[in-house]
PDB file of C-alpha atoms in Angstrom:
ATOM      1  CA  MET Z 109      57.781   6.326 -11.600  1.00 54.00           C
ATOM      2  CA  ALA Z 110      55.215   8.216  -9.495  1.00 52.00           C
ATOM      3  CA  LYS Z 111      52.420   9.926 -11.342  1.00 53.00           C
ATOM      4  CA  SER Z 112      52.354  13.677 -11.445  1.00 62.00           C
ATOM      5  CA  GLY Z 113      49.804  15.471  -9.285  1.00 60.00           C
ATOM      6  CA  LYS Z 114      47.791  16.446 -12.360  1.00 63.00           C
ATOM      7  CA  SER Z 115      47.658  12.849 -13.621  1.00 68.00           C
ATOM      8  CA  ALA Z 116      46.633  11.484 -10.215  1.00 63.00           C
ATOM      9  CA  LYS Z 117      43.906  14.075 -10.010  1.00 63.00           C
ATOM     10  CA  SER Z 118      42.613  13.101 -13.453  1.00 69.00           C
ATOM     11  CA  ASP Z 119      42.574   9.431 -12.425  1.00 68.00           C
ATOM     12  CA  ARG Z 120      40.576  10.254  -9.312  1.00 72.00           C
ATOM     13  CA  GLN Z 121      38.125  12.293 -11.362  1.00 73.00           C
ATOM     14  CA  ALA Z 122      37.764   9.427 -13.805  1.00 69.00           C
ATOM     15  CA  VAL Z 123      37.061   6.994 -10.963  1.00 65.00           C
ATOM     16  CA  VAL Z 124      34.579   9.401  -9.398  1.00 64.00           C
ATOM     17  CA  GLU Z 125      32.903   9.938 -12.779  1.00 70.00           C
ATOM     18  CA  GLN Z 126      32.707   6.192 -13.344  1.00 75.00           C
ATOM     19  CA  MET Z 127      31.179   5.672  -9.900  1.00 73.00           C
ATOM     20  CA  ARG Z 128      28.688   8.479 -10.569  1.00 74.00           C
ATOM     21  CA  LYS Z 129      27.665   6.913 -13.866  1.00 74.00           C
ATOM     22  CA  GLN Z 130      27.313   3.509 -12.243  1.00 75.00           C
ATOM     23  CA  GLN Z 131      25.176   5.033  -9.496  1.00 77.00           C
ATOM     24  CA  GLN Z 132      22.997   6.844 -12.036  1.00 75.00           C
ATOM     25  CA  SER Z 133      22.625   3.638 -14.017  1.00 73.00           C
ATOM     26  CA  ALA Z 134      21.624   1.730 -10.879  1.00 72.00           C
ATOM     27  CA  GLU Z 135      19.124   4.433  -9.958  1.00 75.00           C
ATOM     28  CA  ARG Z 136      17.618   4.300 -13.451  1.00 78.00           C
ATOM     29  CA  ARG Z 137      17.272   0.542 -13.160  1.00 79.00           C
ATOM     30  CA  ARG Z 138      15.637   0.882  -9.749  1.00 80.00           C
ATOM     31  CA  SER Z 139      13.304   3.583 -11.094  1.00 75.00           C
ATOM     32  CA  SER Z 140      12.392   1.381 -14.049  1.00 74.00           C
ATOM     33  CA  ILE Z 141      11.697  -1.548 -11.766  1.00 81.00           C
ATOM     34  CA  ILE Z 142       9.541   0.631  -9.510  1.00 83.00           C
ATOM     35  CA  VAL Z 143       7.601   1.950 -12.508  1.00 76.00           C
ATOM     36  CA  VAL Z 144       7.075  -1.568 -13.865  1.00 73.00           C
ATOM     37  CA  VAL Z 145       5.916  -2.820 -10.456  1.00 75.00           C
ATOM     38  CA  CYS Z 146       3.581   0.164 -10.006  1.00 71.00           C
ATOM     39  CA  VAL Z 147       2.098  -0.349 -13.464  1.00 73.00           C
ATOM     40  CA  ALA Z 148       1.646  -4.064 -12.775  1.00 71.00           C
ATOM     41  CA  VAL Z 149      -0.044  -3.354  -9.440  1.00 72.00           C
ATOM     42  CA  ALA Z 150      -2.280  -0.708 -11.024  1.00 70.00           C
ATOM     43  CA  LEU Z 151      -3.273  -3.083 -13.799  1.00 69.00           C
ATOM     44  CA  ALA Z 152      -4.024  -5.791 -11.251  1.00 64.00           C
ATOM     45  CA  ILE Z 153      -6.143  -3.390  -9.194  1.00 76.00           C
ATOM     46  CA  VAL Z 154      -8.155  -2.513 -12.293  1.00 62.00           C
ATOM     47  CA  ALA Z 155      -8.198  -5.979 -13.833  1.00 59.00           C
ATOM     48  CA  VAL Z 156      -9.445  -7.986 -10.844  1.00 58.00           C
ATOM     49  CA  PRO Z 157     -12.654  -5.986 -10.290  1.00 62.00           C
ATOM     50  CA  ALA Z 158     -13.189  -5.739 -14.041  1.00 54.00           C
ATOM     51  CA  TYR Z 159     -12.810  -9.504 -14.399  1.00 56.00           C
ATOM     52  CA  THR Z 160     -15.214 -10.045 -11.494  1.00 55.00           C
ATOM     53  CA  ILE Z 161     -17.800  -7.699 -12.989  1.00 54.00           C
ATOM     54  CA  ILE Z 162     -17.541  -9.293 -16.425  1.00 62.00           C
ATOM     55  CA  LYS Z 163     -17.717 -12.808 -14.985  1.00 55.00           C
ATOM     56  CA  ASN Z 164     -20.754 -11.935 -12.871  1.00 53.00           C
ATOM     57  CA  LYS Z 165     -22.513 -10.445 -15.887  1.00 57.00           C
ATOM     58  CA  LEU Z 166     -21.777 -13.555 -17.934  1.00 59.00           C
ATOM     59  CA  ASP Z 167     -23.063 -15.739 -15.094  1.00 58.00           C
ATOM     60  CA  GLU Z 168     -26.263 -13.707 -14.929  1.00 61.00           C
ATOM     61  CA  ARG Z 169     -26.789 -14.045 -18.684  1.00 75.00           C
ATOM     62  CA  LYS Z 170     -26.141 -17.769 -18.389  1.00 83.00           C
ATOM     63  CA  TYR Z 171     -29.112 -18.070 -16.039  1.00 88.00           C
ATOM     64  CA  THR Z 172     -31.458 -15.400 -17.401  1.00 80.00           C
ATOM     65  CA  SER Z 173     -31.759 -17.312 -20.664  1.00 89.00           C
ATOM     66  CA  LYS Z 174     -33.262 -20.259 -18.774  1.00 95.00           C
ATOM     67  CA  ALA Z 175     -36.860 -20.823 -17.752  1.00 96.00           C
ATOM     68  CA  LEU Z 176     -37.635 -20.062 -14.101  1.00 97.00           C
ATOM     69  CA  ASP Z 177     -37.863 -23.721 -13.104  1.00 97.00           C
ATOM     70  CA  GLN Z 178     -34.437 -24.378 -14.651  1.00 98.00           C
ATOM     71  CA  ILE Z 179     -32.564 -21.760 -12.602  1.00 98.00           C
ATOM     72  CA  GLY Z 180     -30.572 -22.897  -9.600  1.00 98.00           C
ATOM     73  CA  ALA Z 181     -31.006 -26.082  -7.635  1.00 98.00           C
ATOM     74  CA  PRO Z 182     -33.819 -28.596  -8.157  1.00 98.00           C
ATOM     75  CA  ALA Z 183     -36.886 -28.383  -5.936  1.00 98.00           C
ATOM     76  CA  SER Z 184     -35.479 -31.241  -3.857  1.00 98.00           C
ATOM     77  CA  ALA Z 185     -33.039 -28.722  -2.358  1.00 98.00           C
ATOM     78  CA  CYS Z 186     -35.981 -27.356  -0.366  1.00 98.00           C
ATOM     79  CA  GLN Z 187     -37.759 -28.639   2.707  1.00 98.00           C
ATOM     80  CA  ASP Z 188     -41.508 -29.170   2.878  1.00 98.00           C
ATOM     81  CA  ILE Z 189     -43.645 -26.051   3.157  1.00 98.00           C
ATOM     82  CA  VAL Z 190     -44.746 -25.239   6.690  1.00 98.00           C
ATOM     83  CA  THR Z 191     -47.476 -22.838   7.784  1.00 98.00           C
ATOM     84  CA  LYS Z 192     -48.202 -20.861  10.931  1.00 98.00           C
ATOM     85  CA  LYS Z 193     -51.290 -18.988  12.012  1.00 98.00           C
ATOM     86  CA  ALA Z 194     -50.908 -15.385  10.892  1.00 98.00           C
ATOM     87  CA  ASP Z 195     -51.747 -12.134  12.623  1.00 97.00           C
ATOM     88  CA  GLY Z 196     -51.082  -8.455  12.039  1.00 97.00           C
ATOM     89  CA  ASN Z 197     -53.509  -7.781   9.186  1.00 96.00           C
ATOM     90  CA  GLN Z 198     -54.040  -3.994   9.001  1.00 95.00           C
ATOM     91  CA  ASN Z 199     -51.907  -3.596  12.126  1.00 96.00           C
ATOM     92  CA  HIS Z 200     -49.949  -0.519  11.085  1.00 96.00           C
ATOM     93  CA  VAL Z 201     -47.278   0.835  13.398  1.00 97.00           C
ATOM     94  CA  PRO Z 202     -45.513   4.212  12.955  1.00 97.00           C
ATOM     95  CA  VAL Z 203     -42.637   4.206  10.465  1.00 97.00           C
ATOM     96  CA  GLY Z 204     -39.395   3.775  12.372  1.00 96.00           C
ATOM     97  CA  THR Z 205     -40.984   1.594  15.041  1.00 96.00           C
ATOM     98  CA  PRO Z 206     -39.147  -1.748  15.177  1.00 96.00           C
ATOM     99  CA  VAL Z 207     -41.283  -4.878  15.196  1.00 96.00           C
ATOM    100  CA  ASP Z 208     -40.089  -8.052  16.881  1.00 95.00           C
ATOM    101  CA  TYR Z 209     -41.005 -10.796  14.439  1.00 96.00           C
ATOM    102  CA  THR Z 210     -41.095 -14.308  15.840  1.00 93.00           C
ATOM    103  CA  THR Z 211     -39.873 -16.081  12.718  1.00 96.00           C
ATOM    104  CA  ALA Z 212     -36.748 -15.846  10.588  1.00 97.00           C
ATOM    105  CA  PRO Z 213     -37.737 -14.496   8.151  1.00 98.00           C
ATOM    106  CA  PRO Z 214     -41.244 -13.071   8.720  1.00 98.00           C
ATOM    107  CA  ALA Z 215     -44.290 -14.000   6.649  1.00 98.00           C
ATOM    108  CA  PHE Z 216     -46.810 -11.818   8.500  1.00 98.00           C
ATOM    109  CA  GLY Z 217     -47.156  -9.400  11.382  1.00 98.00           C
ATOM    110  CA  PRO Z 218     -47.496  -5.716  12.242  1.00 98.00           C
ATOM    111  CA  HIS Z 219     -45.849  -3.449   9.696  1.00 98.00           C
ATOM    112  CA  TRP Z 220     -45.213   0.092   8.515  1.00 97.00           C
ATOM    113  CA  ASN Z 221     -47.566   1.980   6.218  1.00 96.00           C
ATOM    114  CA  GLU Z 222     -46.360   5.124   4.476  1.00 95.00           C
ATOM    115  CA  ALA Z 223     -46.363   6.048   0.802  1.00 91.00           C
ATOM    116  CA  GLY Z 224     -42.884   5.799  -0.679  1.00 89.00           C
ATOM    117  CA  VAL Z 225     -41.614   3.787   2.291  1.00 94.00           C
ATOM    118  CA  ALA Z 226     -43.907   0.866   2.956  1.00 96.00           C
ATOM    119  CA  PRO Z 227     -44.744  -1.205   1.062  1.00 97.00           C
ATOM    120  CA  ALA Z 228     -41.602  -1.345  -1.068  1.00 97.00           C
ATOM    121  CA  PRO Z 229     -42.128  -0.414  -4.741  1.00 95.00           C
ATOM    122  CA  PHE Z 230     -43.599  -2.979  -7.111  1.00 94.00           C
ATOM    123  CA  ALA Z 231     -41.023  -2.294  -9.826  1.00 93.00           C
ATOM    124  CA  ARG Z 232     -38.026  -3.287  -7.717  1.00 95.00           C
ATOM    125  CA  LYS Z 233     -37.472  -7.050  -7.617  1.00 97.00           C
ATOM    126  CA  PHE Z 234     -33.949  -7.501  -6.243  1.00 98.00           C
ATOM    127  CA  TYR Z 235     -32.187  -5.983  -3.257  1.00 98.00           C
ATOM    128  CA  THR Z 236     -28.801  -6.319  -1.601  1.00 98.00           C
ATOM    129  CA  ALA Z 237     -27.860  -5.669   2.009  1.00 97.00           C
ATOM    130  CA  LYS Z 238     -26.858  -2.122   1.007  1.00 96.00           C
ATOM    131  CA  ASP Z 239     -30.284  -1.033  -0.213  1.00 97.00           C
ATOM    132  CA  ARG Z 240     -32.879  -3.433   1.164  1.00 98.00           C
ATOM    133  CA  PRO Z 241     -35.987  -1.882   2.746  1.00 97.00           C
ATOM    134  CA  GLU Z 242     -36.578  -2.537   6.426  1.00 97.00           C
ATOM    135  CA  LEU Z 243     -38.383  -5.721   7.411  1.00 97.00           C
ATOM    136  CA  GLU Z 244     -41.394  -3.725   8.562  1.00 98.00           C
ATOM    137  CA  ALA Z 245     -41.788  -2.345   5.036  1.00 98.00           C
ATOM    138  CA  LEU Z 246     -41.407  -5.727   3.343  1.00 98.00           C
ATOM    139  CA  VAL Z 247     -44.001  -7.336   5.601  1.00 98.00           C
ATOM    140  CA  HIS Z 248     -46.486  -4.839   4.158  1.00 98.00           C
ATOM    141  CA  ASN Z 249     -45.587  -6.238   0.722  1.00 98.00           C
ATOM    142  CA  LEU Z 250     -46.382  -9.694   2.033  1.00 98.00           C
ATOM    143  CA  GLU Z 251     -49.815  -8.471   3.144  1.00 98.00           C
ATOM    144  CA  HIS Z 252     -50.413  -7.360  -0.455  1.00 98.00           C
ATOM    145  CA  GLY Z 253     -49.692 -10.804  -1.886  1.00 98.00           C
ATOM    146  CA  TYR Z 254     -45.964 -10.743  -2.577  1.00 98.00           C
ATOM    147  CA  THR Z 255     -43.786 -13.804  -2.289  1.00 98.00           C
ATOM    148  CA  ILE Z 256     -40.361 -12.935  -0.917  1.00 98.00           C
ATOM    149  CA  LEU Z 257     -37.243 -14.979  -1.545  1.00 98.00           C
ATOM    150  CA  TRP Z 258     -34.827 -14.295   1.300  1.00 98.00           C
ATOM    151  CA  TYR Z 259     -31.172 -15.240   0.870  1.00 98.00           C
ATOM    152  CA  ASP Z 260     -28.539 -15.312   3.607  1.00 98.00           C
ATOM    153  CA  ALA Z 261     -24.914 -14.120   3.660  1.00 97.00           C
ATOM    154  CA  SER Z 262     -23.535 -17.391   2.270  1.00 97.00           C
ATOM    155  CA  VAL Z 263     -25.569 -16.888  -0.903  1.00 98.00           C
ATOM    156  CA  ALA Z 264     -24.690 -13.188  -1.038  1.00 98.00           C
ATOM    157  CA  ASP Z 265     -20.996 -14.130  -0.879  1.00 98.00           C
ATOM    158  CA  ASP Z 266     -21.286 -16.795  -3.579  1.00 98.00           C
ATOM    159  CA  ALA Z 267     -21.161 -15.061  -6.964  1.00 96.00           C
ATOM    160  CA  ASP Z 268     -22.746 -17.974  -8.821  1.00 97.00           C
ATOM    161  CA  GLN Z 269     -25.649 -18.415  -6.409  1.00 98.00           C
ATOM    162  CA  LEU Z 270     -26.229 -14.666  -6.248  1.00 98.00           C
ATOM    163  CA  SER Z 271     -26.399 -14.638 -10.054  1.00 97.00           C
ATOM    164  CA  GLN Z 272     -29.088 -17.299  -9.805  1.00 98.00           C
ATOM    165  CA  VAL Z 273     -31.097 -15.153  -7.385  1.00 98.00           C
ATOM    166  CA  LYS Z 274     -30.761 -12.148  -9.702  1.00 97.00           C
ATOM    167  CA  ALA Z 275     -31.860 -14.246 -12.668  1.00 97.00           C
ATOM    168  CA  ILE Z 276     -34.872 -15.507 -10.710  1.00 98.00           C
ATOM    169  CA  ALA Z 277     -35.821 -11.930  -9.791  1.00 98.00           C
ATOM    170  CA  ALA Z 278     -35.434 -10.841 -13.408  1.00 96.00           C
ATOM    171  CA  LYS Z 279     -38.238 -13.220 -14.398  1.00 96.00           C
ATOM    172  CA  PHE Z 280     -40.661 -10.895 -12.586  1.00 96.00           C
ATOM    173  CA  GLU Z 281     -39.422  -7.650 -14.127  1.00 91.00           C
ATOM    174  CA  ASP Z 282     -40.673  -5.732 -17.160  1.00 73.00           C
ATOM    175  CA  SER Z 283     -44.248  -5.660 -15.918  1.00 63.00           C
ATOM    176  CA  SER Z 284     -45.823  -2.540 -14.477  1.00 64.00           C
ATOM    177  CA  ASP Z 285     -49.294  -3.862 -13.832  1.00 65.00           C
ATOM    178  CA  SER Z 286     -49.309  -7.661 -13.573  1.00 85.00           C
ATOM    179  CA  PHE Z 287     -50.097  -8.655 -10.014  1.00 91.00           C
ATOM    180  CA  ARG Z 288     -48.679 -12.064 -10.862  1.00 91.00           C
ATOM    181  CA  ASP Z 289     -45.261 -10.432 -10.655  1.00 95.00           C
ATOM    182  CA  LYS Z 290     -45.574  -9.608  -6.967  1.00 97.00           C
ATOM    183  CA  PHE Z 291     -42.144 -10.898  -6.053  1.00 98.00           C
ATOM    184  CA  ILE Z 292     -39.071  -9.604  -4.234  1.00 98.00           C
ATOM    185  CA  ALA Z 293     -35.659 -11.154  -3.606  1.00 98.00           C
ATOM    186  CA  ALA Z 294     -34.048  -9.676  -0.503  1.00 98.00           C
ATOM    187  CA  PRO Z 295     -31.154 -10.509   1.815  1.00 98.00           C
ATOM    188  CA  TRP Z 296     -31.545 -11.806   5.350  1.00 98.00           C
ATOM    189  CA  THR Z 297     -28.677 -10.360   7.350  1.00 95.00           C
ATOM    190  CA  SER Z 298     -27.048 -10.879  10.729  1.00 91.00           C
ATOM    191  CA  ASP Z 299     -28.663  -7.614  11.850  1.00 92.00           C
ATOM    192  CA  ASP Z 300     -32.180  -8.931  11.321  1.00 94.00           C
ATOM    193  CA  GLU Z 301     -34.111  -9.920  14.395  1.00 86.00           C
ATOM    194  CA  GLY Z 302     -31.061  -9.986  16.629  1.00 83.00           C
ATOM    195  CA  GLY Z 303     -29.195 -12.367  14.350  1.00 86.00           C
ATOM    196  CA  LYS Z 304     -31.864 -15.060  14.097  1.00 92.00           C
ATOM    197  CA  ALA Z 305     -30.705 -17.598  11.536  1.00 92.00           C
ATOM    198  CA  PHE Z 306     -32.492 -19.925   9.156  1.00 96.00           C
ATOM    199  CA  PRO Z 307     -32.749 -23.591  10.187  1.00 96.00           C
ATOM    200  CA  ASP Z 308     -29.537 -25.616   9.922  1.00 96.00           C
ATOM    201  CA  GLY Z 309     -28.524 -26.209   6.324  1.00 97.00           C
ATOM    202  CA  ALA Z 310     -30.928 -23.600   4.931  1.00 98.00           C
ATOM    203  CA  HIS Z 311     -29.640 -20.518   3.111  1.00 98.00           C
ATOM    204  CA  VAL Z 312     -32.776 -19.462   1.249  1.00 98.00           C
ATOM    205  CA  ALA Z 313     -36.336 -18.977   2.496  1.00 98.00           C
ATOM    206  CA  LEU Z 314     -39.611 -18.342   0.679  1.00 98.00           C
ATOM    207  CA  THR Z 315     -42.453 -16.626   2.553  1.00 98.00           C
ATOM    208  CA  HIS Z 316     -46.030 -15.664   1.714  1.00 98.00           C
ATOM    209  CA  TRP Z 317     -48.928 -14.240   3.741  1.00 98.00           C
ATOM    210  CA  SER Z 318     -51.920 -16.407   2.835  1.00 98.00           C
ATOM    211  CA  ALA Z 319     -55.550 -15.431   3.389  1.00 98.00           C
ATOM    212  CA  GLY Z 320     -56.340 -19.117   3.725  1.00 97.00           C
ATOM    213  CA  GLY Z 321     -57.365 -19.330   0.077  1.00 95.00           C
ATOM    214  CA  THR Z 322     -58.172 -16.946  -2.760  1.00 94.00           C
ATOM    215  CA  GLY Z 323     -61.160 -14.799  -1.832  1.00 93.00           C
ATOM    216  CA  GLU Z 324     -61.110 -15.822   1.824  1.00 95.00           C
ATOM    217  CA  THR Z 325     -61.998 -12.908   4.134  1.00 93.00           C
ATOM    218  CA  ASP Z 326     -62.030 -14.596   7.530  1.00 95.00           C
ATOM    219  CA  GLN Z 327     -58.898 -13.296   9.269  1.00 95.00           C
ATOM    220  CA  ALA Z 328     -58.880 -16.342  11.528  1.00 96.00           C
ATOM    221  CA  LYS Z 329     -57.926 -18.452   8.509  1.00 97.00           C
ATOM    222  CA  GLN Z 330     -54.854 -16.413   7.576  1.00 98.00           C
ATOM    223  CA  LEU Z 331     -51.553 -18.290   7.475  1.00 98.00           C
ATOM    224  CA  GLY Z 332     -47.887 -17.576   7.007  1.00 98.00           C
ATOM    225  CA  ALA Z 333     -46.276 -19.994   4.555  1.00 98.00           C
ATOM    226  CA  PHE Z 334     -42.557 -20.815   4.791  1.00 98.00           C
ATOM    227  CA  GLN Z 335     -40.232 -22.959   2.714  1.00 98.00           C
ATOM    228  CA  TYR Z 336     -36.508 -23.276   3.458  1.00 98.00           C
ATOM    229  CA  CYS Z 337     -33.926 -24.335   0.876  1.00 98.00           C
ATOM    230  CA  SER Z 338     -30.222 -25.149   0.891  1.00 98.00           C
ATOM    231  CA  ALA Z 339     -29.742 -23.116  -2.304  1.00 98.00           C
ATOM    232  CA  PRO Z 340     -31.731 -20.890  -4.682  1.00 98.00           C
ATOM    233  CA  SER Z 341     -34.282 -22.937  -6.610  1.00 98.00           C
ATOM    234  CA  GLY Z 342     -36.434 -21.504  -9.359  1.00 98.00           C
ATOM    235  CA  ALA Z 343     -38.312 -24.803  -9.537  1.00 98.00           C
ATOM    236  CA  ALA Z 344     -39.281 -24.648  -5.858  1.00 98.00           C
ATOM    237  CA  LEU Z 345     -40.252 -20.989  -6.160  1.00 98.00           C
ATOM    238  CA  GLN Z 346     -42.492 -21.686  -9.143  1.00 98.00           C
ATOM    239  CA  THR Z 347     -44.332 -24.428  -7.278  1.00 98.00           C
ATOM    240  CA  PHE Z 348     -44.563 -22.296  -4.123  1.00 98.00           C
ATOM    241  CA  MET Z 349     -46.096 -19.359  -6.024  1.00 98.00           C
ATOM    242  CA  GLU Z 350     -48.562 -21.651  -7.775  1.00 98.00           C
ATOM    243  CA  LYS Z 351     -49.670 -22.940  -4.381  1.00 98.00           C
ATOM    244  CA  TYR Z 352     -49.742 -19.446  -2.874  1.00 98.00           C
ATOM    245  CA  PRO Z 353     -50.604 -16.996  -5.681  1.00 97.00           C
ATOM    246  CA  PHE Z 354     -50.800 -13.215  -5.298  1.00 97.00           C
ATOM    247  CA  SER Z 355     -54.601 -13.557  -5.058  1.00 97.00           C
ATOM    248  CA  ASP Z 356     -54.354 -15.648  -1.888  1.00 98.00           C
ATOM    249  CA  THR Z 357     -53.574 -12.847   0.512  1.00 97.00           C
ATOM    250  CA  PRO Z 358     -55.355 -10.411   2.834  1.00 97.00           C
ATOM    251  CA  GLU Z 359     -55.108  -7.489   0.353  1.00 96.00           C
ATOM    252  CA  PRO Z 360     -54.682  -8.914  -3.166  1.00 95.00           C
ATOM    253  CA  ASN Z 361     -55.857  -5.787  -5.005  1.00 94.00           C
ATOM    254  CA  ALA Z 362     -53.246  -3.471  -3.475  1.00 93.00           C
ATOM    255  CA  MET Z 363     -49.986  -2.972  -5.297  1.00 88.00           C
TER     256      MET Z 363
END
């Protein structure tokens, strides 16, 4: 027997209501899934950098507890020290004037001279590519007896090796007046000197502007000392700075 019009209408309403409920249920499920995914993505966005920061800090602590000569690679990771006749003592050029240094990185040469700009401050021991002073400022530090550890992009991109460099730099902190702590760790970037690179296989370089011996005043005896390494080496740095101390430089009494 055919259903009455009222009954058929009720059936259609029931079907429509059921479909509406099913659609609402599906939408709630989709919304829940979207919320869960968004929360998971948000947590991942926060967690990955946080993990990286924590890991880097732990790596730094792992190395800072060691003696300088125990940080990083052994001294055998470095080539023999080489020297070149130096020039540029007291050759000050206006701040902002680029200097074309002949070596990568420099150990001597003309440089800037302006309070607050060049030389770079004694208290700062570690720089990244984002905040490093210009080469012309750092060369003035070299003239004052600093040893500079230069690290290339491969070290900057390696969290463990960068932690080693930071730990090495930290050994020269916490001293406001000891000239023995004339040290800076700074990056050597692809923008420096038209992209001049270190020798093949080298990713770290140590440089010092030597007077030719402590107390030497004859400018003709001045030398630039260079040592290239495949990796950061506190042992090599310690030996290098013993051979070329802060006192062996054109201007050892300047900070």
